[in-house]
Amino acid sequence: MSKNIRSFSIFILGFTTYYFFDFFFFKTIQTFSKDLFHSKAIAHVIAYSVTLIPLMATLKILLPKRSISELLSLNKSIIKGFTLALIGTLSMLIGYMIHFTAISKINFETLFINTLSSAFFEEIIFRAFLIGILYRFTRHGFLSSVLLGSLLFAQVHLYQSQNITELIEIFTITFLGSVFFSWVYFESEYNLWTAIFLHFFMNLYWEIFNVSENVSGNLYGNLYKLISIAVLIVVIIYFKRKNKIPFEVTWKSLFIKTREVQS
């Protein structure tokens, strides 16, 4: 077995182990932690942290000389990631303030779970590990790297509805959202904090205003989200061109990368 096939097999095995570990034990760990600490928020963080162990072990097996924070791109500037995401989503916030009313009562534990906690862990799992590691350390191009991770990312959001039409909308929106988050992550110099805060702000605005019961949304809910996406794309392109920073995702890296990959 060649080194590349062996590494890819370990990568897939590691994620598969995580996936089933999460599927069978996440709720159990969450319930146990909630009974112990009497907090849904703490229980959510603990459950995610424990189920991430197979992914962390996989990274250390594949790339033992690199730190986990580097491999997950958490060693980048938090301030830069926060600022870029905030600028990009301001139009979404302003639009929602105009067209929607704020919720009257906030459950801060639920808000934390649906915004910061979910954004942080989902970006680690899907963008940094499943998509990021594949793109950064193999010759897989952008589209071939994001396909599997984005399909799974979309699949885990299908719990939000039982209506067939809404399920198709949810799947499509979250799949394309995953592709966009991946592009932002790569083009912000592999700063995962950009994707984390982008995910966080979008979830936050959706939660604190009466936009929609699920991610399929409505006209104005999706319109201002699309405007924010367009703004962020323009900001990133402008910044990179102004500073003469080469783009990460190009025609040459769309399917199979022709340049050297990280080692």
CSV table of N, CA, C and O in Angstrom, one decimal, residues 100-225:
chain,number,residue,atom,x,y,z
A,100,PHE,N,-37.3,42.8,10.3
A,100,PHE,CA,-37.8,41.9,11.3
A,100,PHE,C,-37.8,42.5,12.7
A,100,PHE,O,-37.0,43.4,12.9
A,101,THR,N,-38.6,41.9,13.6
A,101,THR,CA,-38.6,42.4,14.9
A,101,THR,C,-37.7,41.4,15.8
A,101,THR,O,-37.6,40.2,15.5
A,102,ALA,N,-37.1,42.0,16.8
A,102,ALA,CA,-36.2,41.2,17.6
A,102,ALA,C,-37.1,40.3,18.5
A,102,ALA,O,-38.2,40.6,18.9
A,103,ILE,N,-36.6,39.1,18.9
A,103,ILE,CA,-37.4,38.2,19.8
A,103,ILE,C,-37.5,38.9,21.1
A,103,ILE,O,-36.6,39.6,21.6
A,104,SER,N,-38.6,38.6,21.8
A,104,SER,CA,-38.9,39.3,23.1
A,104,SER,C,-38.2,38.7,24.2
A,104,SER,O,-37.9,39.4,25.2
A,105,LYS,N,-37.9,37.4,24.2
A,105,LYS,CA,-37.3,36.7,25.3
A,105,LYS,C,-36.1,35.9,24.8
A,105,LYS,O,-36.3,35.1,23.9
A,106,ILE,N,-35.0,36.0,25.4
A,106,ILE,CA,-33.8,35.3,24.9
A,106,ILE,C,-33.4,34.2,26.0
A,106,ILE,O,-33.2,34.6,27.2
A,107,ASN,N,-33.3,33.0,25.5
A,107,ASN,CA,-32.7,31.9,26.4
A,107,ASN,C,-31.2,31.9,26.0
A,107,ASN,O,-30.9,31.4,24.9
A,108,PHE,N,-30.4,32.4,26.9
A,108,PHE,CA,-29.0,32.6,26.6
A,108,PHE,C,-28.3,31.2,26.4
A,108,PHE,O,-27.3,31.2,25.6
A,109,GLU,N,-28.7,30.2,27.1
A,109,GLU,CA,-28.0,28.9,26.9
A,109,GLU,C,-28.3,28.4,25.5
A,109,GLU,O,-27.4,27.9,24.8
A,110,THR,N,-29.6,28.5,25.1
A,110,THR,CA,-30.0,28.0,23.8
A,110,THR,C,-29.3,28.9,22.7
A,110,THR,O,-28.9,28.3,21.7
A,111,LEU,N,-29.2,30.2,22.9
A,111,LEU,CA,-28.6,31.1,22.0
A,111,LEU,C,-27.1,30.7,21.8
A,111,LEU,O,-26.6,30.7,20.7
A,112,PHE,N,-26.4,30.4,22.9
A,112,PHE,CA,-25.0,30.0,22.9
A,112,PHE,C,-24.8,28.8,22.1
A,112,PHE,O,-23.9,28.7,21.3
A,113,ILE,N,-25.7,27.8,22.3
A,113,ILE,CA,-25.6,26.5,21.6
A,113,ILE,C,-25.8,26.7,20.1
A,113,ILE,O,-25.1,26.1,19.3
A,114,ASN,N,-26.8,27.5,19.7
A,114,ASN,CA,-27.2,27.6,18.3
A,114,ASN,C,-26.3,28.6,17.6
A,114,ASN,O,-26.4,28.7,16.3
A,115,THR,N,-25.5,29.3,18.3
A,115,THR,CA,-24.6,30.3,17.6
A,115,THR,C,-23.1,30.0,17.8
A,115,THR,O,-22.5,29.4,16.9
A,116,LEU,N,-22.6,30.3,18.9
A,116,LEU,CA,-21.1,30.2,19.1
A,116,LEU,C,-20.6,28.8,19.2
A,116,LEU,O,-19.7,28.4,18.5
A,117,SER,N,-21.3,27.9,20.0
A,117,SER,CA,-20.9,26.6,20.2
A,117,SER,C,-21.0,25.8,18.9
A,117,SER,O,-20.0,25.1,18.5
A,118,SER,N,-22.1,25.9,18.2
A,118,SER,CA,-22.3,25.1,17.0
A,118,SER,C,-21.4,25.6,15.9
A,118,SER,O,-20.8,24.8,15.2
A,119,ALA,N,-21.2,26.9,15.8
A,119,ALA,CA,-20.3,27.5,14.8
A,119,ALA,C,-18.9,27.0,15.0
A,119,ALA,O,-18.2,26.6,14.1
A,120,PHE,N,-18.4,27.1,16.2
A,120,PHE,CA,-17.0,26.7,16.5
A,120,PHE,C,-16.8,25.2,16.2
A,120,PHE,O,-15.8,24.9,15.5
A,121,PHE,N,-17.6,24.4,16.7
A,121,PHE,CA,-17.3,22.9,16.5
A,121,PHE,C,-17.6,22.4,15.1
A,121,PHE,O,-16.9,21.6,14.6
A,122,GLU,N,-18.7,23.0,14.5
A,122,GLU,CA,-19.0,22.6,13.1
A,122,GLU,C,-17.9,23.0,12.1
A,122,GLU,O,-17.5,22.3,11.2
A,123,GLU,N,-17.3,24.2,12.4
A,123,GLU,CA,-16.2,24.7,11.5
A,123,GLU,C,-14.9,23.8,11.7
A,123,GLU,O,-14.2,23.5,10.8
A,124,ILE,N,-14.7,23.4,12.9
A,124,ILE,CA,-13.6,22.5,13.2
A,124,ILE,C,-13.8,21.1,12.5
A,124,ILE,O,-12.9,20.6,11.8
A,125,ILE,N,-14.9,20.6,12.6
A,125,ILE,CA,-15.2,19.3,12.1
A,125,ILE,C,-15.2,19.3,10.5
A,125,ILE,O,-14.6,18.5,9.9
A,126,PHE,N,-16.0,20.2,10.0
A,126,PHE,CA,-16.2,20.1,8.5
A,126,PHE,C,-15.2,21.0,7.7
A,126,PHE,O,-14.6,20.5,6.8
A,127,ARG,N,-15.0,22.2,8.1
A,127,ARG,CA,-14.1,23.1,7.3
A,127,ARG,C,-12.7,22.8,7.6
A,127,ARG,O,-11.9,22.6,6.7
A,128,ALA,N,-12.3,22.7,8.9
A,128,ALA,CA,-10.8,22.5,9.2
A,128,ALA,C,-10.4,21.1,9.0
A,128,ALA,O,-9.3,20.8,8.4
A,129,PHE,N,-11.2,20.1,9.4
A,129,PHE,CA,-10.7,18.7,9.3
A,129,PHE,C,-11.1,18.1,8.0
A,129,PHE,O,-10.3,17.8,7.1
A,130,LEU,N,-12.4,17.9,7.8
A,130,LEU,CA,-12.9,17.1,6.7
A,130,LEU,C,-12.5,17.7,5.3
A,130,LEU,O,-12.2,17.0,4.4
A,131,ILE,N,-12.7,19.0,5.2
A,131,ILE,CA,-12.4,19.7,4.0
A,131,ILE,C,-11.0,20.3,4.0
A,131,ILE,O,-10.2,20.1,3.0
A,132,GLY,N,-10.6,21.0,5.1
A,132,GLY,CA,-9.3,21.6,5.1
A,132,GLY,C,-8.1,20.7,5.0
A,132,GLY,O,-7.2,21.0,4.3
A,133,ILE,N,-8.1,19.7,5.8
A,133,ILE,CA,-7.0,18.7,5.8
A,133,ILE,C,-6.8,18.1,4.4
A,133,ILE,O,-5.7,18.0,3.9
A,134,LEU,N,-7.9,17.8,3.8
A,134,LEU,CA,-7.9,17.1,2.5
A,134,LEU,C,-7.3,18.1,1.4
A,134,LEU,O,-6.5,17.7,0.6
A,135,TYR,N,-7.7,19.4,1.5
A,135,TYR,CA,-7.3,20.4,0.5
A,135,TYR,C,-5.8,20.8,0.8
A,135,TYR,O,-5.0,20.9,-0.2
A,136,ARG,N,-5.5,21.0,2.0
A,136,ARG,CA,-4.1,21.5,2.4
A,136,ARG,C,-3.0,20.5,2.2
A,136,ARG,O,-1.9,20.8,1.8
A,137,PHE,N,-3.3,19.2,2.5
A,137,PHE,CA,-2.2,18.2,2.5
A,137,PHE,C,-2.3,17.1,1.4
A,137,PHE,O,-1.6,16.1,1.5
A,138,THR,N,-3.2,17.3,0.5
A,138,THR,CA,-3.3,16.4,-0.7
A,138,THR,C,-3.3,17.2,-1.9
A,138,THR,O,-3.4,18.4,-1.9
A,139,ARG,N,-3.4,16.5,-3.1
A,139,ARG,CA,-3.5,17.2,-4.3
A,139,ARG,C,-5.0,17.4,-4.8
A,139,ARG,O,-5.2,17.9,-5.9
A,140,HIS,N,-5.9,17.1,-3.9
A,140,HIS,CA,-7.3,17.3,-4.2
A,140,HIS,C,-7.5,18.8,-4.4
A,140,HIS,O,-7.0,19.7,-3.6
A,141,GLY,N,-8.2,19.2,-5.4
A,141,GLY,CA,-8.6,20.6,-5.6
A,141,GLY,C,-9.7,21.1,-4.8
A,141,GLY,O,-10.2,20.3,-3.9
A,142,PHE,N,-10.1,22.3,-5.0
A,142,PHE,CA,-11.2,22.9,-4.2
A,142,PHE,C,-12.5,22.1,-4.2
A,142,PHE,O,-13.1,21.7,-3.2
A,143,LEU,N,-13.0,21.9,-5.4
A,143,LEU,CA,-14.3,21.2,-5.6
A,143,LEU,C,-14.2,19.8,-5.1
A,143,LEU,O,-15.2,19.3,-4.4
A,144,SER,N,-13.2,19.0,-5.4
A,144,SER,CA,-13.1,17.7,-4.9
A,144,SER,C,-12.9,17.5,-3.4
A,144,SER,O,-13.3,16.6,-2.8
A,145,SER,N,-12.4,18.6,-2.8
A,145,SER,CA,-12.2,18.6,-1.4
A,145,SER,C,-13.5,19.0,-0.6
A,145,SER,O,-13.7,18.4,0.4
A,146,VAL,N,-14.2,19.9,-1.2
A,146,VAL,CA,-15.4,20.4,-0.5
A,146,VAL,C,-16.6,19.5,-0.7
A,146,VAL,O,-17.6,19.6,0.1
A,147,LEU,N,-16.6,18.6,-1.7
A,147,LEU,CA,-17.8,17.8,-2.0
A,147,LEU,C,-18.3,17.0,-0.8
A,147,LEU,O,-19.5,17.1,-0.4
A,148,LEU,N,-17.5,16.1,-0.3
A,148,LEU,CA,-17.9,15.2,0.7
A,148,LEU,C,-18.3,15.9,2.0
A,148,LEU,O,-19.4,15.7,2.6
A,149,GLY,N,-17.5,16.8,2.4
A,149,GLY,CA,-17.7,17.6,3.6
A,149,GLY,C,-19.0,18.4,3.6
A,149,GLY,O,-19.7,18.5,4.5
A,150,SER,N,-19.2,19.0,2.4
A,150,SER,CA,-20.4,19.8,2.2
A,150,SER,C,-21.7,19.0,2.2
A,150,SER,O,-22.7,19.4,2.7
A,151,LEU,N,-21.6,17.8,1.6
A,151,LEU,CA,-22.8,16.9,1.6
A,151,LEU,C,-23.1,16.5,3.0
A,151,LEU,O,-24.3,16.5,3.4
A,152,LEU,N,-22.1,16.1,3.8
A,152,LEU,CA,-22.4,15.7,5.2
A,152,LEU,C,-22.8,16.9,6.0
A,152,LEU,O,-23.7,16.7,6.9
A,153,PHE,N,-22.3,18.1,5.8
A,153,PHE,CA,-22.7,19.3,6.5
A,153,PHE,C,-24.2,19.6,6.2
A,153,PHE,O,-24.9,19.9,7.1
A,154,ALA,N,-24.6,19.4,5.0
A,154,ALA,CA,-26.0,19.6,4.6
A,154,ALA,C,-26.9,18.6,5.2
A,154,ALA,O,-28.0,18.9,5.7
A,155,GLN,N,-26.4,17.3,5.3
A,155,GLN,CA,-27.2,16.2,5.8
A,155,GLN,C,-27.5,16.4,7.3
A,155,GLN,O,-28.6,16.1,7.7
A,156,VAL,N,-26.5,16.9,8.1
A,156,VAL,CA,-26.7,17.0,9.5
A,156,VAL,C,-27.7,18.2,9.9
A,156,VAL,O,-28.1,18.3,11.0
A,157,HIS,N,-28.1,19.0,8.9
A,157,HIS,CA,-29.1,20.0,9.1
A,157,HIS,C,-30.5,19.7,8.7
A,157,HIS,O,-31.4,20.5,8.8
A,158,LEU,N,-30.7,18.4,8.3
A,158,LEU,CA,-32.0,18.0,7.8
A,158,LEU,C,-33.0,17.8,8.9
A,158,LEU,O,-34.2,17.5,8.6
A,159,TYR,N,-32.6,17.8,10.1
A,159,TYR,CA,-33.5,17.6,11.3
A,159,TYR,C,-34.5,18.8,11.4
A,159,TYR,O,-35.5,18.6,12.1
A,160,GLN,N,-34.3,19.9,10.7
A,160,GLN,CA,-35.0,21.1,10.9
A,160,GLN,C,-36.4,21.1,10.3
A,160,GLN,O,-37.2,21.9,10.6
A,161,SER,N,-36.7,20.1,9.5
A,161,SER,CA,-38.1,20.0,8.9
A,161,SER,C,-38.4,18.6,8.5
A,161,SER,O,-37.5,17.8,8.3
A,162,GLN,N,-39.7,18.4,8.3
A,162,GLN,CA,-40.2,17.1,7.8
A,162,GLN,C,-40.8,17.3,6.4
A,162,GLN,O,-41.2,16.4,5.7
A,163,ASN,N,-41.0,18.6,6.0
A,163,ASN,CA,-41.6,18.9,4.7
A,163,ASN,C,-40.5,18.7,3.6
A,163,ASN,O,-39.4,19.2,3.7
A,164,ILE,N,-40.9,18.0,2.5
A,164,ILE,CA,-40.0,17.7,1.4
A,164,ILE,C,-39.4,18.9,0.8
A,164,ILE,O,-38.2,19.0,0.5
A,165,THR,N,-40.3,19.9,0.5
A,165,THR,CA,-39.8,21.1,-0.2
A,165,THR,C,-38.8,21.8,0.7
A,165,THR,O,-37.8,22.3,0.2
A,166,GLU,N,-39.1,22.0,2.0
A,166,GLU,CA,-38.2,22.6,2.9
A,166,GLU,C,-36.9,21.9,3.1
A,166,GLU,O,-35.8,22.4,3.2
A,167,LEU,N,-37.0,20.5,3.1
A,167,LEU,CA,-35.8,19.7,3.2
A,167,LEU,C,-34.9,19.9,2.0
A,167,LEU,O,-33.6,20.0,2.2
A,168,ILE,N,-35.4,20.0,0.8
A,168,ILE,CA,-34.6,20.3,-0.4
A,168,ILE,C,-34.0,21.7,-0.3
A,168,ILE,O,-32.8,21.8,-0.6
A,169,GLU,N,-34.7,22.6,0.2
A,169,GLU,CA,-34.2,24.0,0.4
A,169,GLU,C,-33.1,24.0,1.4
A,169,GLU,O,-32.1,24.7,1.2
A,170,ILE,N,-33.3,23.4,2.5
A,170,ILE,CA,-32.3,23.3,3.6
A,170,ILE,C,-31.1,22.7,3.1
A,170,ILE,O,-30.0,23.2,3.4
A,171,PHE,N,-31.2,21.5,2.5
A,171,PHE,CA,-30.0,20.8,2.0
A,171,PHE,C,-29.2,21.7,1.0
A,171,PHE,O,-28.0,21.8,1.1
A,172,THR,N,-29.9,22.3,0.1
A,172,THR,CA,-29.3,23.1,-0.9
A,172,THR,C,-28.6,24.3,-0.3
A,172,THR,O,-27.4,24.6,-0.6
A,173,ILE,N,-29.3,25.0,0.6
A,173,ILE,CA,-28.7,26.2,1.2
A,173,ILE,C,-27.5,25.9,2.1
A,173,ILE,O,-26.5,26.6,2.0
A,174,THR,N,-27.6,24.8,2.9
A,174,THR,CA,-26.5,24.5,3.7
A,174,THR,C,-25.3,23.9,3.0
A,174,THR,O,-24.1,24.1,3.3
A,175,PHE,N,-25.6,23.2,1.9
A,175,PHE,CA,-24.5,22.7,1.0
A,175,PHE,C,-23.7,23.8,0.4
A,175,PHE,O,-22.5,23.9,0.5
A,176,LEU,N,-24.4,24.8,-0.2
A,176,LEU,CA,-23.8,25.9,-0.8
A,176,LEU,C,-23.1,26.8,0.3
A,176,LEU,O,-22.0,27.4,0.0
A,177,GLY,N,-23.7,26.9,1.5
A,177,GLY,CA,-23.1,27.6,2.6
A,177,GLY,C,-21.8,27.0,3.0
A,177,GLY,O,-20.8,27.7,3.2
A,178,SER,N,-21.7,25.7,3.0
A,178,SER,CA,-20.5,25.0,3.3
A,178,SER,C,-19.4,25.3,2.3
A,178,SER,O,-18.2,25.5,2.6
A,179,VAL,N,-19.7,25.3,1.0
A,179,VAL,CA,-18.8,25.7,0.0
A,179,VAL,C,-18.3,27.1,0.1
A,179,VAL,O,-17.1,27.3,0.0
A,180,PHE,N,-19.2,28.0,0.5
A,180,PHE,CA,-18.8,29.4,0.7
A,180,PHE,C,-17.9,29.5,1.9
A,180,PHE,O,-16.9,30.2,1.9
A,181,PHE,N,-18.3,28.9,3.0
A,181,PHE,CA,-17.4,29.0,4.2
A,181,PHE,C,-16.0,28.5,4.0
A,181,PHE,O,-15.1,29.0,4.5
A,182,SER,N,-16.0,27.4,3.2
A,182,SER,CA,-14.7,26.8,2.8
A,182,SER,C,-13.8,27.8,2.0
A,182,SER,O,-12.6,27.9,2.3
A,183,TRP,N,-14.5,28.4,1.0
A,183,TRP,CA,-13.7,29.4,0.2
A,183,TRP,C,-13.2,30.5,1.1
A,183,TRP,O,-12.0,31.0,1.0
A,184,VAL,N,-14.0,31.0,2.0
A,184,VAL,CA,-13.6,32.1,2.9
A,184,VAL,C,-12.5,31.7,3.8
A,184,VAL,O,-11.5,32.4,4.0
A,185,TYR,N,-12.6,30.5,4.3
A,185,TYR,CA,-11.5,29.9,5.1
A,185,TYR,C,-10.2,29.8,4.4
A,185,TYR,O,-9.1,30.3,4.9
A,186,PHE,N,-10.2,29.3,3.2
A,186,PHE,CA,-9.0,29.2,2.4
A,186,PHE,C,-8.4,30.6,2.0
A,186,PHE,O,-7.2,30.8,2.1
A,187,GLU,N,-9.3,31.5,1.5
A,187,GLU,CA,-8.8,32.8,1.0
A,187,GLU,C,-8.5,33.8,2.1
A,187,GLU,O,-7.9,34.8,1.9
A,188,SER,N,-8.8,33.5,3.4
A,188,SER,CA,-8.4,34.3,4.5
A,188,SER,C,-7.1,33.8,5.1
A,188,SER,O,-6.9,33.9,6.3
A,189,GLU,N,-6.3,33.2,4.3
A,189,GLU,CA,-5.0,32.7,4.7
A,189,GLU,C,-5.2,31.5,5.7
A,189,GLU,O,-4.5,31.5,6.7
A,190,TYR,N,-6.1,30.7,5.4
A,190,TYR,CA,-6.4,29.5,6.3
A,190,TYR,C,-6.7,30.0,7.8
A,190,TYR,O,-6.2,29.3,8.7
A,191,ASN,N,-7.4,31.0,7.9
A,191,ASN,CA,-7.8,31.5,9.2
A,191,ASN,C,-9.2,31.0,9.5
A,191,ASN,O,-10.2,31.5,9.1
A,192,LEU,N,-9.2,29.9,10.3
A,192,LEU,CA,-10.5,29.3,10.6
A,192,LEU,C,-11.4,30.2,11.4
A,192,LEU,O,-12.7,30.1,11.4
A,193,TRP,N,-10.8,31.2,12.1
A,193,TRP,CA,-11.6,32.1,12.9
A,193,TRP,C,-12.5,32.9,12.1
A,193,TRP,O,-13.6,33.3,12.5
A,194,THR,N,-12.1,33.2,10.8
A,194,THR,CA,-13.0,33.9,9.9
A,194,THR,C,-14.3,33.1,9.6
A,194,THR,O,-15.4,33.7,9.7
A,195,ALA,N,-14.1,31.9,9.3
A,195,ALA,CA,-15.3,31.0,9.1
A,195,ALA,C,-16.1,30.8,10.3
A,195,ALA,O,-17.4,30.8,10.3
A,196,ILE,N,-15.5,30.7,11.5
A,196,ILE,CA,-16.2,30.5,12.8
A,196,ILE,C,-17.1,31.7,13.1
A,196,ILE,O,-18.3,31.6,13.4
A,197,PHE,N,-16.5,32.9,13.0
A,197,PHE,CA,-17.2,34.1,13.3
A,197,PHE,C,-18.3,34.4,12.2
A,197,PHE,O,-19.4,35.0,12.5
A,198,LEU,N,-18.0,34.1,11.0
A,198,LEU,CA,-19.0,34.3,9.9
A,198,LEU,C,-20.2,33.4,10.2
A,198,LEU,O,-21.3,33.9,10.1
A,199,HIS,N,-19.9,32.2,10.5
A,199,HIS,CA,-21.0,31.2,10.9
A,199,HIS,C,-21.7,31.7,12.1
A,199,HIS,O,-23.0,31.7,12.2
A,200,PHE,N,-21.0,32.2,13.1
A,200,PHE,CA,-21.6,32.7,14.3
A,200,PHE,C,-22.5,33.9,14.1
A,200,PHE,O,-23.6,33.9,14.6
A,201,PHE,N,-22.0,34.9,13.4
A,201,PHE,CA,-22.8,36.1,13.2
A,201,PHE,C,-24.1,35.8,12.4
A,201,PHE,O,-25.2,36.3,12.7
A,202,MET,N,-23.9,34.9,11.3
A,202,MET,CA,-25.1,34.6,10.5
A,202,MET,C,-26.2,33.9,11.4
A,202,MET,O,-27.4,34.1,11.3
A,203,ASN,N,-25.7,32.9,12.2
A,203,ASN,CA,-26.6,32.2,13.1
A,203,ASN,C,-27.2,33.2,14.1
A,203,ASN,O,-28.4,33.1,14.5
A,204,LEU,N,-26.4,34.1,14.7
A,204,LEU,CA,-26.8,35.0,15.7
A,204,LEU,C,-28.0,35.9,15.2
A,204,LEU,O,-29.0,36.0,15.9
A,205,TYR,N,-27.7,36.5,14.1
A,205,TYR,CA,-28.8,37.4,13.5
A,205,TYR,C,-30.0,36.7,13.2
A,205,TYR,O,-31.2,37.2,13.4
A,206,TRP,N,-29.9,35.5,12.7
A,206,TRP,CA,-31.1,34.6,12.4
A,206,TRP,C,-31.8,34.3,13.7
A,206,TRP,O,-33.1,34.2,13.7
A,207,GLU,N,-31.1,34.1,14.8
A,207,GLU,CA,-31.7,33.7,16.0
A,207,GLU,C,-32.4,34.8,16.8
A,207,GLU,O,-33.5,34.7,17.4
A,208,ILE,N,-31.8,36.0,16.8
A,208,ILE,CA,-32.3,37.1,17.6
A,208,ILE,C,-33.4,37.9,16.9
A,208,ILE,O,-34.0,38.7,17.6
A,209,PHE,N,-33.6,37.7,15.6
A,209,PHE,CA,-34.7,38.3,14.9
A,209,PHE,C,-35.7,37.2,14.5
A,209,PHE,O,-35.3,36.1,14.2
A,210,ASN,N,-36.9,37.5,14.4
A,210,ASN,CA,-38.0,36.6,14.0
A,210,ASN,C,-37.9,36.4,12.5
A,210,ASN,O,-38.8,36.9,11.8
A,211,VAL,N,-36.9,35.7,12.0
A,211,VAL,CA,-36.7,35.5,10.6
A,211,VAL,C,-37.5,34.3,10.0
A,211,VAL,O,-38.3,34.5,9.2
A,212,SER,N,-37.1,33.1,10.6
A,212,SER,CA,-37.8,31.9,10.1
A,212,SER,C,-37.5,30.8,11.1
A,212,SER,O,-36.6,30.9,11.9
A,213,GLU,N,-38.4,29.8,11.0
A,213,GLU,CA,-38.2,28.6,11.9
A,213,GLU,C,-37.1,27.7,11.6
A,213,GLU,O,-36.6,27.0,12.4
A,214,ASN,N,-36.6,27.8,10.3
A,214,ASN,CA,-35.5,27.0,9.9
A,214,ASN,C,-34.7,27.7,8.9
A,214,ASN,O,-35.0,28.8,8.5
A,215,VAL,N,-33.6,27.1,8.4
A,215,VAL,CA,-32.6,27.7,7.6
A,215,VAL,C,-33.1,28.0,6.2
A,215,VAL,O,-32.5,28.8,5.4
A,216,SER,N,-34.3,27.4,5.8
A,216,SER,CA,-34.8,27.6,4.4
A,216,SER,C,-35.2,29.1,4.3
A,216,SER,O,-35.2,29.6,3.2
A,217,GLY,N,-35.6,29.7,5.4
A,217,GLY,CA,-35.8,31.1,5.4
A,217,GLY,C,-37.0,31.7,4.6
A,217,GLY,O,-38.0,31.0,4.3
A,218,ASN,N,-36.9,32.9,4.2
A,218,ASN,CA,-37.9,33.6,3.4
A,218,ASN,C,-37.2,34.6,2.5
A,218,ASN,O,-36.0,34.7,2.5
A,219,LEU,N,-38.0,35.5,1.8
A,219,LEU,CA,-37.4,36.4,0.9
A,219,LEU,C,-36.4,37.3,1.5
A,219,LEU,O,-35.2,37.3,1.0
A,220,TYR,N,-36.8,38.1,2.5
A,220,TYR,CA,-35.8,39.0,3.1
A,220,TYR,C,-34.7,38.4,3.9
A,220,TYR,O,-33.6,38.8,3.9
A,221,GLY,N,-35.1,37.3,4.5
A,221,GLY,CA,-34.1,36.5,5.3
A,221,GLY,C,-32.9,36.1,4.4
A,221,GLY,O,-31.8,36.3,4.8
A,222,ASN,N,-33.3,35.5,3.3
A,222,ASN,CA,-32.2,35.0,2.4
A,222,ASN,C,-31.6,36.1,1.5
A,222,ASN,O,-30.4,36.1,1.2
A,223,LEU,N,-32.4,37.2,1.2
A,223,LEU,CA,-31.9,38.3,0.5
A,223,LEU,C,-30.7,39.0,1.2
A,223,LEU,O,-29.6,39.2,0.6
A,224,TYR,N,-30.9,39.3,2.4
A,224,TYR,CA,-29.8,40.0,3.2
A,224,TYR,C,-28.6,39.1,3.5
A,224,TYR,O,-27.5,39.5,3.6
A,225,LYS,N,-28.9,37.8,3.5
A,225,LYS,CA,-27.8,36.8,3.7
A,225,LYS,C,-27.0,36.8,2.4
A,225,LYS,O,-25.7,36.8,2.5
